Tab-separated table of C-alpha atoms in Angstrom:
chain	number	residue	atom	x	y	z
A	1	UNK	CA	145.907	-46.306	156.875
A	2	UNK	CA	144.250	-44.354	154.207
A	3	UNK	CA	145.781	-47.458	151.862
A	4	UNK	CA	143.761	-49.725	154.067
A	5	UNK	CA	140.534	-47.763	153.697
A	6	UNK	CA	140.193	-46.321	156.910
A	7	UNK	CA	140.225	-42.428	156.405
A	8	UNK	CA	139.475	-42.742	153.234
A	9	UNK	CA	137.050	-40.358	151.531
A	10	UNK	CA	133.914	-41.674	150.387
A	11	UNK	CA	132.567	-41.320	147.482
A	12	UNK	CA	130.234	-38.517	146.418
A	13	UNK	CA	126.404	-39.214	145.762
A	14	UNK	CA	126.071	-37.953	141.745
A	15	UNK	CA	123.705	-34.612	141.866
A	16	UNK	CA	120.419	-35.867	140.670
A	17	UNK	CA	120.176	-34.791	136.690
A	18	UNK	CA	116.484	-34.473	134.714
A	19	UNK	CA	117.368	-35.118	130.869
A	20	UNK	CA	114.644	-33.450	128.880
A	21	UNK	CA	113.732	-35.640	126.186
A	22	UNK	CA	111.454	-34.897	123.182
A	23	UNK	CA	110.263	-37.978	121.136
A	24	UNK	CA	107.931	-38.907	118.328
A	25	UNK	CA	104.312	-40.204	119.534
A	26	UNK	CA	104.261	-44.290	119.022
A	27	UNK	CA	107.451	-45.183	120.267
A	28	UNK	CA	106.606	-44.972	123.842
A	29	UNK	CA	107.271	-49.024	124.827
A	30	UNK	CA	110.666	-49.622	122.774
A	31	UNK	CA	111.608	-46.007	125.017
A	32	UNK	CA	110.746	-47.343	127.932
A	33	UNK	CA	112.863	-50.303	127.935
A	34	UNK	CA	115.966	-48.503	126.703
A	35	UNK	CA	115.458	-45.409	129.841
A	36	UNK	CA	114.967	-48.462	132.380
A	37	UNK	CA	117.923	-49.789	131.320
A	38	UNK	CA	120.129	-46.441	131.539
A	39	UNK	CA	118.757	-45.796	134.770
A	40	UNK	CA	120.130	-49.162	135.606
A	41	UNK	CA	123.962	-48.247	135.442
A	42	UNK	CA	122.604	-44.453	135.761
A	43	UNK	CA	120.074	-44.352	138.764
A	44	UNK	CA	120.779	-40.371	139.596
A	45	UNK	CA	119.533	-39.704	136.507
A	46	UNK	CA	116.054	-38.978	135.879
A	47	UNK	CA	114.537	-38.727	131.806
A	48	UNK	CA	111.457	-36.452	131.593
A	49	UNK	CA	110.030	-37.326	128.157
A	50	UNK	CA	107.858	-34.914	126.199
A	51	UNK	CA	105.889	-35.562	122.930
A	52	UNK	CA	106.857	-33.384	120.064
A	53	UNK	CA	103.566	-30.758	119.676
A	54	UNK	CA	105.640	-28.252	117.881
A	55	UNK	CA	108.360	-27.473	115.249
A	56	UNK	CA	111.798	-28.883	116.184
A	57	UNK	CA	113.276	-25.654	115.229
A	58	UNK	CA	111.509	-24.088	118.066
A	59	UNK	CA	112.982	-27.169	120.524
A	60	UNK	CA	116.791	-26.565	119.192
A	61	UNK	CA	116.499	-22.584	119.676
A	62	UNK	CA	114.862	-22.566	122.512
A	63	UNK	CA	116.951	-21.574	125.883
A	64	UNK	CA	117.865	-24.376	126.925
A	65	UNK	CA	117.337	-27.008	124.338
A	66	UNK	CA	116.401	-30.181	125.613
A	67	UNK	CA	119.104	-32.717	125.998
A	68	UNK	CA	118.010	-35.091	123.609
A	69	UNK	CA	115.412	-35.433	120.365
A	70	UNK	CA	114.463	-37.742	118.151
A	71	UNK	CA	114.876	-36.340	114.860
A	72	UNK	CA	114.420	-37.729	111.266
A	73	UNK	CA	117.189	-36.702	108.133
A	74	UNK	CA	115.891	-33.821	106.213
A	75	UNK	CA	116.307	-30.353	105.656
A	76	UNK	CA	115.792	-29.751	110.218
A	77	UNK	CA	119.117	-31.663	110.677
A	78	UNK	CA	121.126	-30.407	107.805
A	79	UNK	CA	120.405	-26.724	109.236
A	80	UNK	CA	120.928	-27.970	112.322
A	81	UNK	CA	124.512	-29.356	111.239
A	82	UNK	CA	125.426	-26.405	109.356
A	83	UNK	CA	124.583	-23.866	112.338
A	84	UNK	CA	126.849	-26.119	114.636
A	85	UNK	CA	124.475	-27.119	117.110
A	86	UNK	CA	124.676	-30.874	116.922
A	87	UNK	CA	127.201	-32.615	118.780
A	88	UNK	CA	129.504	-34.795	116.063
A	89	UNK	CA	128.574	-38.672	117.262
A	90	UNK	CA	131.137	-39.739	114.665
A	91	UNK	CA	133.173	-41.290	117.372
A	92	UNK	CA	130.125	-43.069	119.235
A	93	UNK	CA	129.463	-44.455	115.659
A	94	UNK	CA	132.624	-46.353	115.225
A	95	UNK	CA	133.100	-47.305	118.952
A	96	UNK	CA	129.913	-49.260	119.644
A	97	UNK	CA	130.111	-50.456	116.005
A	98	UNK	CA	127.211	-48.428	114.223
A	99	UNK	CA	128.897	-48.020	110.810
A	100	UNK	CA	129.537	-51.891	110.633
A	101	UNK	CA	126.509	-52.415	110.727
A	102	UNK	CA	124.345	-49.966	109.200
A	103	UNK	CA	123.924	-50.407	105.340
A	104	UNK	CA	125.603	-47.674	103.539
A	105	UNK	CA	122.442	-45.829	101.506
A	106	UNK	CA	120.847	-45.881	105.422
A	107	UNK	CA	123.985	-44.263	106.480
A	108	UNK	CA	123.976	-41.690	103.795
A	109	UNK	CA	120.538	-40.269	104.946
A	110	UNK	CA	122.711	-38.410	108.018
A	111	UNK	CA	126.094	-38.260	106.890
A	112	UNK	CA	127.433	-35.139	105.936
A	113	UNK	CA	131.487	-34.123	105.546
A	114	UNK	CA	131.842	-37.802	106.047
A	115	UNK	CA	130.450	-37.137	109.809
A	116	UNK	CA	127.245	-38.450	111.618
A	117	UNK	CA	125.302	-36.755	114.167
A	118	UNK	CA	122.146	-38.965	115.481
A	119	UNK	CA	122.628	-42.334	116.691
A	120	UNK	CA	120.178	-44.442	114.247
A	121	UNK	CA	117.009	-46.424	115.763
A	122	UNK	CA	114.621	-47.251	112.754
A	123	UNK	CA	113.141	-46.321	109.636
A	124	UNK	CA	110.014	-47.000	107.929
A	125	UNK	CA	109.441	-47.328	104.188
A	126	UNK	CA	106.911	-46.131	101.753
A	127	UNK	CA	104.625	-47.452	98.775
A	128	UNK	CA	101.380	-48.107	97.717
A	129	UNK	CA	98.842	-49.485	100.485
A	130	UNK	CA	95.711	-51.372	99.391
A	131	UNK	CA	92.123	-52.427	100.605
A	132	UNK	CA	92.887	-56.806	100.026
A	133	UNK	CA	89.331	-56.978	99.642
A	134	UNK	CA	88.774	-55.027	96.807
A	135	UNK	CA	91.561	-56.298	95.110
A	136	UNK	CA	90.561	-60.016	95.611
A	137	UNK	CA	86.625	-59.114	94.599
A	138	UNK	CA	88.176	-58.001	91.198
A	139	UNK	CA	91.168	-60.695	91.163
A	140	UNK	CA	93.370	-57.629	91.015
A	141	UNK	CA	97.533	-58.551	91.045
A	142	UNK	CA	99.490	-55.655	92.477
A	143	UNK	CA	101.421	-54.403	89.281
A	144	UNK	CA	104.963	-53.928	88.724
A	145	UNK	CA	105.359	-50.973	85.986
A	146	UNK	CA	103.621	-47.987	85.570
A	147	UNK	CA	100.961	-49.098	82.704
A	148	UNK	CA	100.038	-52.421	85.008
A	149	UNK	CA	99.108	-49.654	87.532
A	150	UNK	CA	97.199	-47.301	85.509
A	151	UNK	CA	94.979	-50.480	83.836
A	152	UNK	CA	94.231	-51.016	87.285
A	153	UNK	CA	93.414	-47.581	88.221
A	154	UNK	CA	91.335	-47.381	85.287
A	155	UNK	CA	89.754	-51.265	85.857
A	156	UNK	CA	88.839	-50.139	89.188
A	157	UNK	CA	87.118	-46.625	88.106
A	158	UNK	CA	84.605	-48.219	85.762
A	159	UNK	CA	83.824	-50.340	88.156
A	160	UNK	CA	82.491	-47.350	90.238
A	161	UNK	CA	85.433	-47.601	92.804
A	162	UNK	CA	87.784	-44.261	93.307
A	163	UNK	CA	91.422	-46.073	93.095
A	164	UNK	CA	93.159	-43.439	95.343
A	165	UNK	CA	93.114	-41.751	98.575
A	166	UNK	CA	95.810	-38.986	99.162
A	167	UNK	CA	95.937	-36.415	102.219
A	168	UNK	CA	95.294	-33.354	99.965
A	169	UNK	CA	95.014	-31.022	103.545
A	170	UNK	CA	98.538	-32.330	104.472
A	171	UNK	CA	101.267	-32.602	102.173
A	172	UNK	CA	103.228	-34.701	104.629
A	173	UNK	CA	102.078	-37.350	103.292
A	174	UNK	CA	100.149	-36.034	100.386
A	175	UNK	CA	103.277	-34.797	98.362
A	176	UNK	CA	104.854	-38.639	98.098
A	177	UNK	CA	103.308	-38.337	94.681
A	178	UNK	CA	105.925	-36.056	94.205
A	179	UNK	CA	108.821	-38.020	96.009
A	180	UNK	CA	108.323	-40.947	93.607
A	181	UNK	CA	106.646	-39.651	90.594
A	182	UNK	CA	110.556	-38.039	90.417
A	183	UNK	CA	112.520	-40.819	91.412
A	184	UNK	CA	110.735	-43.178	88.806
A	185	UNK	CA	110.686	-40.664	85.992
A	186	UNK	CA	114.324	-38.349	86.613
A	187	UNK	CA	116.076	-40.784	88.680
A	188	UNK	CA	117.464	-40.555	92.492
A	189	UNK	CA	120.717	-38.379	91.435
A	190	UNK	CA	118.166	-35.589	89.809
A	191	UNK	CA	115.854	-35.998	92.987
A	192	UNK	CA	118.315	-35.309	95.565
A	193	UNK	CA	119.475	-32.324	93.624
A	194	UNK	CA	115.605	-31.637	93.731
A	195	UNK	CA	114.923	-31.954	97.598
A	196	UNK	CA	118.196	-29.973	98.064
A	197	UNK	CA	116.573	-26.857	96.447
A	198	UNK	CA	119.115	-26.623	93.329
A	199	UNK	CA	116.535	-27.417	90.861
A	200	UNK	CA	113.650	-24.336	90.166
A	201	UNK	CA	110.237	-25.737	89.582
A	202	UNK	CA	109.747	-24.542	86.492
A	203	UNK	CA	112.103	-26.931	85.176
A	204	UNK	CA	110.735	-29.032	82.524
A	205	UNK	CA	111.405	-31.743	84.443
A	206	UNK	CA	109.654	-30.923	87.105
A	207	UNK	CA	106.752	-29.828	84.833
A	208	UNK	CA	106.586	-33.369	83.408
A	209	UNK	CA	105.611	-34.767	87.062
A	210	UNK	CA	103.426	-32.203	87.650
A	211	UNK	CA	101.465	-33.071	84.315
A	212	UNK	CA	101.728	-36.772	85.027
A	213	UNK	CA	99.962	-36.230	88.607
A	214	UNK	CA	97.390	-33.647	86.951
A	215	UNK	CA	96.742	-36.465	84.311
A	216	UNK	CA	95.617	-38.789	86.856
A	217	UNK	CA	93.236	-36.070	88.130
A	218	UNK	CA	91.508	-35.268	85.108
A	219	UNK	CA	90.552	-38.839	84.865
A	220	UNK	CA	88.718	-38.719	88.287
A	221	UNK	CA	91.223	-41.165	89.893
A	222	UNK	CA	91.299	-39.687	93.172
A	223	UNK	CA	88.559	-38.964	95.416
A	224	UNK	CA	86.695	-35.623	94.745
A	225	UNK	CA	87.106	-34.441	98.525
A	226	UNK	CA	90.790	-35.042	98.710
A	227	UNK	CA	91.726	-31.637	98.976
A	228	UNK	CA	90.529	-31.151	102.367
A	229	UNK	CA	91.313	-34.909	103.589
A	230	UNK	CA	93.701	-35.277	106.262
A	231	UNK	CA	96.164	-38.054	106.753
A	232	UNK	CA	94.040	-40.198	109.284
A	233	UNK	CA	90.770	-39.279	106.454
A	234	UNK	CA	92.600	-40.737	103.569
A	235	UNK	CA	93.534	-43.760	105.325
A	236	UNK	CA	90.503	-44.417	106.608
A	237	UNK	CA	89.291	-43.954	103.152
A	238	UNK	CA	90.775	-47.411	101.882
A	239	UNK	CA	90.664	-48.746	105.468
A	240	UNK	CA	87.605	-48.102	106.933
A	241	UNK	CA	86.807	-47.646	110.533
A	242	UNK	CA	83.619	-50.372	111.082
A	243	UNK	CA	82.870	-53.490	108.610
A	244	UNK	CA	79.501	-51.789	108.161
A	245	UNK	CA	81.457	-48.578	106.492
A	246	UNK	CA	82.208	-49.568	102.710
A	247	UNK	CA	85.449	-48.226	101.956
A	248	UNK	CA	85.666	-45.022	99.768
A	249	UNK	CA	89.306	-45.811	97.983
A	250	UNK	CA	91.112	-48.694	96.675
A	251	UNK	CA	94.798	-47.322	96.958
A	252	UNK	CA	96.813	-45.142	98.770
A	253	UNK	CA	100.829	-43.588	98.938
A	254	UNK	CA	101.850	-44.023	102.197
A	255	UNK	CA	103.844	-45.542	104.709
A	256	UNK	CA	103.581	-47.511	108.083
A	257	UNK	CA	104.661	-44.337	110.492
A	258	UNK	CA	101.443	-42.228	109.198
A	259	UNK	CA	99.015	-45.850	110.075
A	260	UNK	CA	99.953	-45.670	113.789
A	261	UNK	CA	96.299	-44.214	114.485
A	262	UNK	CA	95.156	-47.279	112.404
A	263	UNK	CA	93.301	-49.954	114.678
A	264	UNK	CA	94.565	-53.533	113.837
A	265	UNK	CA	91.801	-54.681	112.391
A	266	UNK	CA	92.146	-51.356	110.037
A	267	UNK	CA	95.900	-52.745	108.971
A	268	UNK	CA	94.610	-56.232	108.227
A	269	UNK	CA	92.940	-54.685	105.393
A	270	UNK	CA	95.404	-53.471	103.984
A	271	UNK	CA	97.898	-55.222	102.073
A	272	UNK	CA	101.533	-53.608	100.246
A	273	UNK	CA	103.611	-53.328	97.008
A	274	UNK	CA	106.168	-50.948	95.857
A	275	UNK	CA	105.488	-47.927	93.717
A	276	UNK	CA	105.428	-48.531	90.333
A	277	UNK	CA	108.861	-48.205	87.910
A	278	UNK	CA	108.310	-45.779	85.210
A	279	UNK	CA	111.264	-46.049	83.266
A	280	UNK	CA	113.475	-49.011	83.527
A	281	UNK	CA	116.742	-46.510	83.030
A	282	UNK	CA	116.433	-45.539	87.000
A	283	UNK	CA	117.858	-47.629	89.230
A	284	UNK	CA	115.597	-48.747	92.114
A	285	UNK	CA	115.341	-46.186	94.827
A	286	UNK	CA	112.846	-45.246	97.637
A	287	UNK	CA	111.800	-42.384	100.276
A	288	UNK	CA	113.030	-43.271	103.557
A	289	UNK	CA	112.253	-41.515	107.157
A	290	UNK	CA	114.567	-42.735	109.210
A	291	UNK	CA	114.632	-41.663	112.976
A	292	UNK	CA	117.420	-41.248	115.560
A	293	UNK	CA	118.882	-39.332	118.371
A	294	UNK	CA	120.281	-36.143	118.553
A	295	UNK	CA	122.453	-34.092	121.234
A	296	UNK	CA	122.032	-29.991	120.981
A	297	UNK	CA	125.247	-28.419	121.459
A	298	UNK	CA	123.728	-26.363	124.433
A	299	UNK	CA	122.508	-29.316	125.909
A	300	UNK	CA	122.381	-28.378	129.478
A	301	UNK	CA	123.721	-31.665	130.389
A	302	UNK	CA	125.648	-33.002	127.552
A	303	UNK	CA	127.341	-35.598	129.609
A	304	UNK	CA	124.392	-37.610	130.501
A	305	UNK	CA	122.712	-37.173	127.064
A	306	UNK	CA	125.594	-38.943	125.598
A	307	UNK	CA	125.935	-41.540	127.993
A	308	UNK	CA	122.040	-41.876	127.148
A	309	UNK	CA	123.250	-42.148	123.810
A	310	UNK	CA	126.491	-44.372	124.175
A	311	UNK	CA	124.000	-47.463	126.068
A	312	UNK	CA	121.642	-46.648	122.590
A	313	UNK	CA	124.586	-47.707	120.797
A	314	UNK	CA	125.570	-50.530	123.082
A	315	UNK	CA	124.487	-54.079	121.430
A	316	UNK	CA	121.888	-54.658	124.813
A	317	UNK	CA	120.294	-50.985	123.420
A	318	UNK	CA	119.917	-51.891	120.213
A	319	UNK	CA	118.800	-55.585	120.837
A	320	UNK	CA	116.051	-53.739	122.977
A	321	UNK	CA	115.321	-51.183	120.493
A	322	UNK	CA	115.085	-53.136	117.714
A	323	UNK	CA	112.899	-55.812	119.355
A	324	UNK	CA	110.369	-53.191	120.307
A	325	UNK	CA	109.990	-50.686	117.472
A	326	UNK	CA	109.755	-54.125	115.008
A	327	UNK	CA	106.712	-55.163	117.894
A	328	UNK	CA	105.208	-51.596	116.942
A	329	UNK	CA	104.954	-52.275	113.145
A	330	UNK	CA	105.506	-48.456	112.301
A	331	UNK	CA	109.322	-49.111	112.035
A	332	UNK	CA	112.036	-51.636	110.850
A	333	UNK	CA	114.681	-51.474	113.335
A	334	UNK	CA	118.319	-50.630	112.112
A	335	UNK	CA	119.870	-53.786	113.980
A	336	UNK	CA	118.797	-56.483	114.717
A	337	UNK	CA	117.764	-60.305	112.859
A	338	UNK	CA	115.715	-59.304	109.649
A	339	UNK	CA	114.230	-62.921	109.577
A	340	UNK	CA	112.730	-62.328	112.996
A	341	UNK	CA	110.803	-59.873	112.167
A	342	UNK	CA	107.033	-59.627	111.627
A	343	UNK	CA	105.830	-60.093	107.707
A	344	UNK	CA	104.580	-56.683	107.437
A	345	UNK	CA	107.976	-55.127	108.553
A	346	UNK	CA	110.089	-57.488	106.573
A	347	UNK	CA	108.192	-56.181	103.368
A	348	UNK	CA	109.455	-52.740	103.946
A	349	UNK	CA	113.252	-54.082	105.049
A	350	UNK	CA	113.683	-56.232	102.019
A	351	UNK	CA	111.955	-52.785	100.192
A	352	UNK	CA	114.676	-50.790	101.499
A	353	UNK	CA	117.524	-53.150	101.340
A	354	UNK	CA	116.809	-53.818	97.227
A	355	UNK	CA	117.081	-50.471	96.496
A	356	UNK	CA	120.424	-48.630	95.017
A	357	UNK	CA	119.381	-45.460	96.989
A	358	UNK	CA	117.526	-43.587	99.575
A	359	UNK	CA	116.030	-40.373	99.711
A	360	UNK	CA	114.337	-38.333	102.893
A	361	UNK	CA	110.822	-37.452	101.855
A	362	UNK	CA	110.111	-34.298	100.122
A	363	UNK	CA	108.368	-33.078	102.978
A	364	UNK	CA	111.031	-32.902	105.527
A	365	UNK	CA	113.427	-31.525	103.474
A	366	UNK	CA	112.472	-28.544	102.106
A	367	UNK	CA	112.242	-25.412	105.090
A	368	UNK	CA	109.258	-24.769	106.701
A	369	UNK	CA	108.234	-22.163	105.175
A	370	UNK	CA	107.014	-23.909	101.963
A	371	UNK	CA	104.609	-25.951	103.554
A	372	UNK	CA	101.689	-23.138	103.002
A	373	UNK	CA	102.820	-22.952	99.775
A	374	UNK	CA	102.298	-26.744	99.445
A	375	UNK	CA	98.863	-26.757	100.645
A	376	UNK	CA	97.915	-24.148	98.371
A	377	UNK	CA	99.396	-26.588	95.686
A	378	UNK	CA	97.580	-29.711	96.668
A	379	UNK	CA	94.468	-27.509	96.774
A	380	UNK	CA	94.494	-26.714	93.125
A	381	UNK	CA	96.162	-30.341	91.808
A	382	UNK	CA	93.700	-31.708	93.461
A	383	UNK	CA	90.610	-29.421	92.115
A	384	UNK	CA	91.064	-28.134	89.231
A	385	UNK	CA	92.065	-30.334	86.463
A	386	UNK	CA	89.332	-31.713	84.961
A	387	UNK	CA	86.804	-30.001	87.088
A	388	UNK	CA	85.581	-27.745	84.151
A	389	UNK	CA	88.129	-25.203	85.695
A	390	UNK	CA	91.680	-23.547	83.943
A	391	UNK	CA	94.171	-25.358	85.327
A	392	UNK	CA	97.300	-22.964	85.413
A	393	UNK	CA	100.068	-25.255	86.012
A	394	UNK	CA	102.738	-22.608	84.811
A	395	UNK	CA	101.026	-20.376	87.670
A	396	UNK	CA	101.138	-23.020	90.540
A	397	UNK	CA	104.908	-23.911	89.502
A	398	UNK	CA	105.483	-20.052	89.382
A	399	UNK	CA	104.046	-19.820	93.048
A	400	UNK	CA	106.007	-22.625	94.296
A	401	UNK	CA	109.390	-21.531	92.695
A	402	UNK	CA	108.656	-18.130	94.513
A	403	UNK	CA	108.460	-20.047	98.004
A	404	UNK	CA	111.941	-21.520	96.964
């Protein structure tokens, strides 16, 4: 009988489950799309989503963790790794068929002991972002090496125009200078030894990037209120706001995931190139954030996190995340046709794709508590040389190699 099905048990209703989810502001269509369609095969389960509006430190350690965050490669997830409190997604990786098809210096940026432990999404790219109208007013080209770029720095000043913005009251995105003033001058190798915290900062090499950025100051290249500008100021700085607001900058070091509170009539102003090679030695490299998804070890319901992850990994997931974070512009999806992509994301793919290697930004990978440290530093860069005042740089690299 019970082979017939009569007195058979039925089966159980799943328990309803809440994942707790914390995610990045600006990705909140492509995550849509990909919850609908776990809920699909997973309707019992419910994901509450939260906007990151403090340190993800304070999300991993708190009790419980949520089940899943979006994290980016840096120093977070390599302390993360090292205290155990990632689950290993090594074996998701090679079943859906992530490592096939991620590029190898993308795959880098979270591998460590030959293990992964986020499930990629997208990345965006970084380089120098510039007001088109100024630049065709002037029948400016956007240069290739470094003296192109300081003629046109210095073309551009006479003319009575400030060639860069920078974010001198966040080093988020302020301290780029630093990302790729190193990687142009010392190379990638030397830079990763950099962001890992083996180098001290009074090395002379260090020095030497620290003179090259305090040149540029001392020539008046960057806007005198810098130091206090914030990341949405010094965009709007080359980008302005209203056609009746002249702009204030020509130029500035950024990326697509800092223009998201851009309007898009604010990014049509702007157009792209690279950063500028320095010495023809280095081999091409570039600062990458990539972003992915992460399982705490005390996730509270593991289980359904990674079967949040596995359909992530699944080609429908990635087809659906890589359609919507390209329709965003802030991203370049890791999957996905790069010819079907939008002009202004293809820039930064074929960017990322020409380059021999890939570094996290400085930012995110040194701990937390040198960001004071590197305000303070910004603050006097961006001040003192050439403003009549001593310029200590042997004291600021001092400070900073204390915060190490």
């Amino acid at each position: 009988l019970a082979a017939c099905g009569f007195g058979a048990q039925p089966t159980p209703t799943p328990e309803p489950v809440t994942l707790r989810y914390v995610t990045f502001a600006g990705l909140d269509a492509a995550e849509q799309a990909l919850i609908d369609a776990f809920r699909t095969s997973h309707p019992s389960v419910t994901v509450a989503t939260e906007t990151y509006n403090r340190a993800p430190e304070e999300y991993l350690t708190s009790t419980p963790p949520p089940d899943l965050m979006l994290i980016t490669p840096g120093e977070f997830l390599d302390g993360a790794i090292d205290r155990n409190a990632l689950v290993d997604l090594s074996d998701l990786w090679q079943q859906a068929g992530v490592d096939a098809q991620v590029a190898g210096a993308l795959a880098a940026l979270s591998e460590r002991g030959g293990k992964q432990y986020y499930v990629p999404t997208g990345y965006n790219w970084n380089g120098i972002y510039y007001n088109k109208q100024i630049f065709e007013q002037y029948g400016i080209e956007p240069p290739r090496t470094w003296d192109e770029f300081t003629q046109l720095a210095e073309t551009l000043w006479l003319e009575g125009i400030t060639p860069f913005a920078i974010s001198g009251g966040d080093p988020f995105m302020g301290t780029l200078w630093l990302d790729y003033l190193n990687l142009r001058l010392n190379g990638p190798a030397f830079h990763k030894e950099f962001l890992a915290g083996d180098v001290p900062y009074d090395d002379p090499r260090i020095r030497t990037i620290f003179e090259l950025w305090a040149s540029l100051v001392e020539k008046g290249y960057f806007l005198q209120t810098s130091a206090s500008m914030g990341i949405d100021d010094a965009l709007a700085a080359v980008a302005p706001s209203a056609a009746s607001i002249s702009p204030q900058a020509a130029m500035v070091l950024s990326g697509p995931a800092f223009l998201g509170a851009l309007t898009p009539a604010q990014r049509e102003q702007l157009g792209f190139f690279p950063f500028p090679i320095l010495d023809t030695a280095q081999p091409p490299a570039e600062v990458v954030m990539a972003i992915g998804y992460m399982i705490p070890s005390a996730a509270p319901h593991r289980d359904e996190a990674l079967a949040f992850a596995g359909v992530l990994a699944s080609d429908e997931g990635r087809d659906l995340m890589a359609q919507d974070i390209a329709g965003s512009g802030l991203y370049a999806p890791f999957f996905g046709d790069p010819d079907a992509l939008p002009d202004s994301v293809r820039q930064g793919v074929d960017l990322v794709q020409s380059a021999q290697a890939l570094t996290a930004p400085y930012y995110m990978s040194v701990p937390a508590r040198m960001w004071p440290a590197l305000i303070a530093m910004q603050r006097r860069l961006l001040t003192e040389p050439g403003s009549g005042q001593v310029f200590d740089l042997d004291g600021l690299l001092a400070t900073l190699e204390t915060a190490r």
